[in-house]
CSV table of C-alpha atoms in Angstrom, one decimal:
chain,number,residue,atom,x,y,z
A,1,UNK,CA,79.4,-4.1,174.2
A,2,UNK,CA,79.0,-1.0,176.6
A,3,UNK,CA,76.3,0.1,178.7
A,4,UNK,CA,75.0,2.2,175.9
A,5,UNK,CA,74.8,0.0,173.4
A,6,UNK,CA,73.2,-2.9,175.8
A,7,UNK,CA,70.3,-0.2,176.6
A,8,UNK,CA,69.9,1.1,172.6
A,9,UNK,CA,69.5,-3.0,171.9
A,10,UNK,CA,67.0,-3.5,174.7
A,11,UNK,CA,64.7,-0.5,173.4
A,12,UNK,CA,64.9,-2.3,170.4
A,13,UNK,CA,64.0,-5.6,171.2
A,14,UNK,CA,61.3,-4.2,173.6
A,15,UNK,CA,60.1,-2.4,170.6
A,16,UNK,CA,60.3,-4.9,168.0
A,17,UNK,CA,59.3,-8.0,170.0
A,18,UNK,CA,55.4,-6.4,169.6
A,19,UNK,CA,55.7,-4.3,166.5
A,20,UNK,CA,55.5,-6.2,163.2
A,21,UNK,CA,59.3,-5.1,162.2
A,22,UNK,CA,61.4,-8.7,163.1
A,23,UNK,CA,62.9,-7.8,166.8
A,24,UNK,CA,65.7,-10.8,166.2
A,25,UNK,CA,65.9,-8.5,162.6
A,26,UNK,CA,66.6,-5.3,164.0
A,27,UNK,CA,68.8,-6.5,166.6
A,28,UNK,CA,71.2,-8.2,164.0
A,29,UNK,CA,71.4,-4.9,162.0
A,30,UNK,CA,72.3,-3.2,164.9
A,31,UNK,CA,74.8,-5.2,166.4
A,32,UNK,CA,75.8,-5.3,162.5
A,33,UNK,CA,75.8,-1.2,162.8
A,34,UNK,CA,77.9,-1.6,166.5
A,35,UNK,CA,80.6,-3.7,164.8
A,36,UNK,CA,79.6,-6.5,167.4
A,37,UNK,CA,81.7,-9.6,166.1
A,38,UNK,CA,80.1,-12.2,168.5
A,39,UNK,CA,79.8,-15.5,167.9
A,40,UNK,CA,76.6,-16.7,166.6
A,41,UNK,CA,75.7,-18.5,169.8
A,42,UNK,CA,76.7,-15.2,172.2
A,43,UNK,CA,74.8,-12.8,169.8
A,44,UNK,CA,71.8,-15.8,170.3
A,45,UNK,CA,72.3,-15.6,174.2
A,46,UNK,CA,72.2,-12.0,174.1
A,47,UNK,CA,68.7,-12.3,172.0
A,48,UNK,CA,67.5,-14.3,174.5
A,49,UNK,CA,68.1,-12.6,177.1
A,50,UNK,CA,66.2,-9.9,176.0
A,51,UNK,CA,63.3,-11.8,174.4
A,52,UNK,CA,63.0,-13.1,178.6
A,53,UNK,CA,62.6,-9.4,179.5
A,54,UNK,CA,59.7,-8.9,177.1
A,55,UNK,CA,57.9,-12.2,177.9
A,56,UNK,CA,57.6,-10.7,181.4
A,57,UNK,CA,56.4,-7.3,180.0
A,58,UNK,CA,53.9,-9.4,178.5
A,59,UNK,CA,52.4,-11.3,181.9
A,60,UNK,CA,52.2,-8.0,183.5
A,61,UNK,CA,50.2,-6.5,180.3
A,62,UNK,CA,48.2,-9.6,180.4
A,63,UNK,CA,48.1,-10.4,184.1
A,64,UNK,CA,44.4,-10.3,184.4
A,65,UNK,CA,43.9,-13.2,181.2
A,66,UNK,CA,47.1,-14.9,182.6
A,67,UNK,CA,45.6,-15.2,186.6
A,68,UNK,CA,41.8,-16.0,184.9
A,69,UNK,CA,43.1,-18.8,182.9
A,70,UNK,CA,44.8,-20.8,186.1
A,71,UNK,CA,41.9,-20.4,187.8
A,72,UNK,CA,39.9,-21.8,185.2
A,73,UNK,CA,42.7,-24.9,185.1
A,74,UNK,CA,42.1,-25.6,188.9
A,75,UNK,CA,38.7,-25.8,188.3
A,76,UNK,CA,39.6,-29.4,186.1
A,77,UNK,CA,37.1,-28.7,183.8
A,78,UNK,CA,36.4,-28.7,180.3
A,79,UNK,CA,36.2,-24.8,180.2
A,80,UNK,CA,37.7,-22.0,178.0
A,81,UNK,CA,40.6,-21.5,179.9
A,82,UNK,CA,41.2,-25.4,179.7
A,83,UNK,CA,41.2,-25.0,175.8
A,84,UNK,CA,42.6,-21.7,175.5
A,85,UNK,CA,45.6,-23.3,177.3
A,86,UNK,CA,45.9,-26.2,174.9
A,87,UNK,CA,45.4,-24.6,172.2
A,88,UNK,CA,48.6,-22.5,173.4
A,89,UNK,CA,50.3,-26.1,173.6
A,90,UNK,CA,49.4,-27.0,170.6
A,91,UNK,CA,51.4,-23.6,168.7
A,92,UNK,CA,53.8,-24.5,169.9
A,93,UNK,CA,55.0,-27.8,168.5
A,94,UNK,CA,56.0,-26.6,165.5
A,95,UNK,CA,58.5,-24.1,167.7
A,96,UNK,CA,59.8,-26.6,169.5
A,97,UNK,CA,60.0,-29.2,166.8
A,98,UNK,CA,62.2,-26.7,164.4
A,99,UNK,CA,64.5,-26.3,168.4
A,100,UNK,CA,65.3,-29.4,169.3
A,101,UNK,CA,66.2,-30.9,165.6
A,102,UNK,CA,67.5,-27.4,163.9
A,103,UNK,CA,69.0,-25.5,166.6
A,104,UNK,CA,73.0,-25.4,165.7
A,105,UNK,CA,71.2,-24.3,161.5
A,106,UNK,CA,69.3,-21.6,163.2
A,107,UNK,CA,71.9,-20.4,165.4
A,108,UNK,CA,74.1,-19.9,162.3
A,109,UNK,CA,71.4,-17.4,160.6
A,110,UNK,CA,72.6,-15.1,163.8
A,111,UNK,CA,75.6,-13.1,164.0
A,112,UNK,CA,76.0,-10.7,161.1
A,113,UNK,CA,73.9,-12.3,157.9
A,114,UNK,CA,72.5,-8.8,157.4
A,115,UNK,CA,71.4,-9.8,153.9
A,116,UNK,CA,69.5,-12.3,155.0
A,117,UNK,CA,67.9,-9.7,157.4
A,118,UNK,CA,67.0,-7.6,154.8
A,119,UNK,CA,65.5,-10.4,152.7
A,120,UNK,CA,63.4,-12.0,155.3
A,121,UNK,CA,61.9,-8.3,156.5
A,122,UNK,CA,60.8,-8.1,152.7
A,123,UNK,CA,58.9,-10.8,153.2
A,124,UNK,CA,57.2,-9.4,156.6
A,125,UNK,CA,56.0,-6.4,155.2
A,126,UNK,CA,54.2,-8.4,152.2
A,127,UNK,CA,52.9,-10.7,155.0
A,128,UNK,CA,51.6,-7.4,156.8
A,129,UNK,CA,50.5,-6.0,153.9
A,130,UNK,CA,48.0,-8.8,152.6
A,131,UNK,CA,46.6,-9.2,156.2
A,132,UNK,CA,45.7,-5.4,156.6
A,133,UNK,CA,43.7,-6.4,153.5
A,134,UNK,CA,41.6,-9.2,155.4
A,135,UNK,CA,38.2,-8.0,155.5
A,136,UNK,CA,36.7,-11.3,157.0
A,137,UNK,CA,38.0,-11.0,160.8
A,138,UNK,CA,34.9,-12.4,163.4
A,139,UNK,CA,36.2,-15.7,164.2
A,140,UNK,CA,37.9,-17.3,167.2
A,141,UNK,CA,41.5,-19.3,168.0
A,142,UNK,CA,40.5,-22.4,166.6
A,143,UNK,CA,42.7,-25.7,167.3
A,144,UNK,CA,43.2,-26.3,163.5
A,145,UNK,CA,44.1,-22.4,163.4
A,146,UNK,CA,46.6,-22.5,166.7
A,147,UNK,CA,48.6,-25.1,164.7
A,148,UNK,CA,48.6,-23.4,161.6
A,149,UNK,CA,49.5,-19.7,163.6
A,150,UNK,CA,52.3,-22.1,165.6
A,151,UNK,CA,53.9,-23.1,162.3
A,152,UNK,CA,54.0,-19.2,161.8
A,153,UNK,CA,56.3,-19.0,164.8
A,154,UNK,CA,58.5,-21.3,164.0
A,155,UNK,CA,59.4,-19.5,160.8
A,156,UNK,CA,59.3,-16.2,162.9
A,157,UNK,CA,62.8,-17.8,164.3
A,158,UNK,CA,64.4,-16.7,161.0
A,159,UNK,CA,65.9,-13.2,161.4
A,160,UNK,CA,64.1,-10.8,159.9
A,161,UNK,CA,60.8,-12.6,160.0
A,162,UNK,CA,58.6,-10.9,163.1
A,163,UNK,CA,56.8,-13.4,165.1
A,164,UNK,CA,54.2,-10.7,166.2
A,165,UNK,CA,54.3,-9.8,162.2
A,166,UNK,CA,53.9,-13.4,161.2
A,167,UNK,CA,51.5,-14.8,164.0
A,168,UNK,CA,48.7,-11.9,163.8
A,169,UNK,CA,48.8,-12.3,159.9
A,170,UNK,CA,47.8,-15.5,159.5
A,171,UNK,CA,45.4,-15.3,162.0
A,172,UNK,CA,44.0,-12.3,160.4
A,173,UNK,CA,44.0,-14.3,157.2
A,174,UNK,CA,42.1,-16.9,158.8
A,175,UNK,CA,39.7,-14.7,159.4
A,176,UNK,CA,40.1,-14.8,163.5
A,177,UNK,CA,39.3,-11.5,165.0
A,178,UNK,CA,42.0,-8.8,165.1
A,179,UNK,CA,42.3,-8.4,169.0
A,180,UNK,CA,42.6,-12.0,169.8
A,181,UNK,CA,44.8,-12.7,167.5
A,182,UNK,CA,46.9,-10.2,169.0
A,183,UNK,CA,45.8,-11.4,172.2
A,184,UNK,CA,47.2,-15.3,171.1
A,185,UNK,CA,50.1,-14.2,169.4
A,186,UNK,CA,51.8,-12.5,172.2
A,187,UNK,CA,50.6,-15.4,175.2
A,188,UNK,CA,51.8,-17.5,172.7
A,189,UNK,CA,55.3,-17.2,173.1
A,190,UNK,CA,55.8,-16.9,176.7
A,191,UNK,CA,55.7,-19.9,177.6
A,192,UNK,CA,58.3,-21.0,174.7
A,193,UNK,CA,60.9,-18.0,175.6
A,194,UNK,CA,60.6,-19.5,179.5
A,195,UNK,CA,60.7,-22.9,178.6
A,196,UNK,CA,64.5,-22.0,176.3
A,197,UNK,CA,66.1,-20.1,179.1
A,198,UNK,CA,65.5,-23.1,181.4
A,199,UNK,CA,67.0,-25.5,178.5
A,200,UNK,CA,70.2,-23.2,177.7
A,201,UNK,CA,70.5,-22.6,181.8
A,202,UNK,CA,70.1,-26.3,182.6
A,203,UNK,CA,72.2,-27.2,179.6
A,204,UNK,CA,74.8,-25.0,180.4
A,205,UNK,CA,75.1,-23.2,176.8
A,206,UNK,CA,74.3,-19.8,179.2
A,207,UNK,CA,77.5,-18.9,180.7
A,208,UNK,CA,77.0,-15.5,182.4
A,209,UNK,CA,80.7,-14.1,182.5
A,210,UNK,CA,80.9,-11.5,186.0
A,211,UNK,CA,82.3,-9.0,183.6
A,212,UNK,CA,78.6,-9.5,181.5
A,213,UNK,CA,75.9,-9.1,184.0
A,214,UNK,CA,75.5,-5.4,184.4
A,215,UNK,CA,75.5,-5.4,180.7
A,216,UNK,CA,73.1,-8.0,180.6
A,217,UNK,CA,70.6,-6.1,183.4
A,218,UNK,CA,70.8,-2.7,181.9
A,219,UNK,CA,69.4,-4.3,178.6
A,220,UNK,CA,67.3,-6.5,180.3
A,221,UNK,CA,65.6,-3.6,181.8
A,222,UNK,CA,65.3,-1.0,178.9
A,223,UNK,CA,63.4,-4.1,177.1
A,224,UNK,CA,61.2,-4.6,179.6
A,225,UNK,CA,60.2,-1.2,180.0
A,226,UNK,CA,59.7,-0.5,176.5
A,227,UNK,CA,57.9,-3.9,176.2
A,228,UNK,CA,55.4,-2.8,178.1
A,229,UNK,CA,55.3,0.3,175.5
A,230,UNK,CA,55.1,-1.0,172.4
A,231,UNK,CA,52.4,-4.6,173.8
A,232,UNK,CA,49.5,-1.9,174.2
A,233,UNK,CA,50.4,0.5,171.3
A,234,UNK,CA,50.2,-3.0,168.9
A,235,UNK,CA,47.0,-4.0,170.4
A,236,UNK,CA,45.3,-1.0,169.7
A,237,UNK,CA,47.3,-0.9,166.2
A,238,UNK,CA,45.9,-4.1,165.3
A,239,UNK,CA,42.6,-3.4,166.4
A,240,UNK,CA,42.8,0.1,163.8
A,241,UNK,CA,44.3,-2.3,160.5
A,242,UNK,CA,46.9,0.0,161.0
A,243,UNK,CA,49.4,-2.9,159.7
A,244,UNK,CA,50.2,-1.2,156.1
A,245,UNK,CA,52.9,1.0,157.7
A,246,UNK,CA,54.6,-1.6,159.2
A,247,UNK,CA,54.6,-3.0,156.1
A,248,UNK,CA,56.0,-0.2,154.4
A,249,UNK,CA,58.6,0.5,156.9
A,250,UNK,CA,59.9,-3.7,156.8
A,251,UNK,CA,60.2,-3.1,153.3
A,252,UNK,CA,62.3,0.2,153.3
A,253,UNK,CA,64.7,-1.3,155.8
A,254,UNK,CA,64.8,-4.6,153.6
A,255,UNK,CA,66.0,-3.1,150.5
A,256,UNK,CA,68.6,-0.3,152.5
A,257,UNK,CA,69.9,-4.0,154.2
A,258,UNK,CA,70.5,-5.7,151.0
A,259,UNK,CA,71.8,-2.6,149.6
A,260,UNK,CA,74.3,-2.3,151.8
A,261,UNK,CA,75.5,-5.7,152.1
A,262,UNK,CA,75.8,-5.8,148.5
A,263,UNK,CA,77.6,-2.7,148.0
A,264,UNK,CA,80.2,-4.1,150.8
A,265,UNK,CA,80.8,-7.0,149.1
């Protein structure tokens, strides 16, 4: 992979991480379009790397929530920050459930199964689709729905499922309120995406190669950057229903997948 590339896969993933299109999704099909022939596990590390970049774009679009919700924990009370925060814990069990006792299953879905891509984004836009038809959308993050919203995630880990795409839709279908459940669904995963890259580091399944860093960085950067983009442009897509070309778009890119994985066979 060449500096090029590494930058054209971090816009993506700084793109997709936020917009309801499956960033792990769009990252396969272009490595697929690349002729990247990684092995599953590199083509994960690489994913992860970027997914890091775009959990800090999302502190630093958040940073005012994120530094109000420690101070509420130091006050050690039972306040809104105190639940807010558990009911972020409580998301994401089903995440880390589906990590610890499926990782080496999920880590084979990455590295080229492009018709699985297209599949799994087909099922995104219909996702996207029905929540843009919620009409119902007043309530707040409940604990029953952070569970239900965390089981969401988990699925999200198949490639060509969107977390964002996932998470905000069945909140919306809950009937939670459109901004915070953008709000939850991007907090959400921060701590999950930290809490990997400390397991694969510790773990030693993160090798960083001399000859990969400036790879690594440049990507790292450009999905930073356009993380930062694409968090505010969703939250004020969300707040519109604008989801229904999102929906349309997953499901153009689904079909033209499948197509041409089946005409290649």
């Amino acid at each position: 992979m060449n500096y090029i590339e590494a930058i054209i896969l971090g816009i993506i993933q700084g793109l997709t991480e936020f917009l309801p299109v499956s960033s792990s999704g769009h990252l396969e099909l272009a490595k697929a379009l690349f002729g990247d022939n990684s092995l599953p596990n590199e083509s994960l590390t690489f994913t992860v790397v970027l997914h890091f970049a775009t959990a800090l774009s999302t502190l630093v679009v958040f940073r005012v929530e994120v530094v109000e919700i420690f101070k509420g924990l130091f006050q050690f009370k039972w306040n809104e920050e105190l639940k807010f925060s558990l009911k972020i814990i409580l998301s994401m069990i089903p995440a880390v459930v589906a990590g610890l006792f499926f990782e080496e299953q999920f880590e084979a879905f990455f590295g080229g199964q492009i018709l699985l891509v297209g599949f799994m984004l087909i099922i995104t836009s219909l996702l996207l689709l029905f929540a843009d038809k919620a009409k119902s959308t007043t309530k707040n993050v409940s604990f029953f729905n952070a569970l239900v919203v965390g089981i969401s995630q988990a699925l999200a880990i198949l490639p060509g499922i969107s977390r964002s795409g996932a998470t905000i839709s069945s909140s919306v279908l809950l009937g939670i309120d459109r901004t915070k459940a953008a709000r939850f669904s991007f907090l959400m995963v921060v701590p999950l995406i930290f809490g990997k890259i400390a397991k694969d580091v510790l773990s030693g399944s993160i090798n960083f190669q001399s000859n990969q860093i400036g790879v690594l960085s440049v990507g790292f950067i450009a999905s930073f950057i356009a993380g930062l983009f694409a968090c505010k442009w969703m939250l004020a897509i969300v707040k519109k229903s604008k989801l229904s070309y999102f929906a349309l778009y997953c499901f153009i890119v689904g079909i033209i997948a499948i197509a041409i994985t089946l005409l290649n066979d």
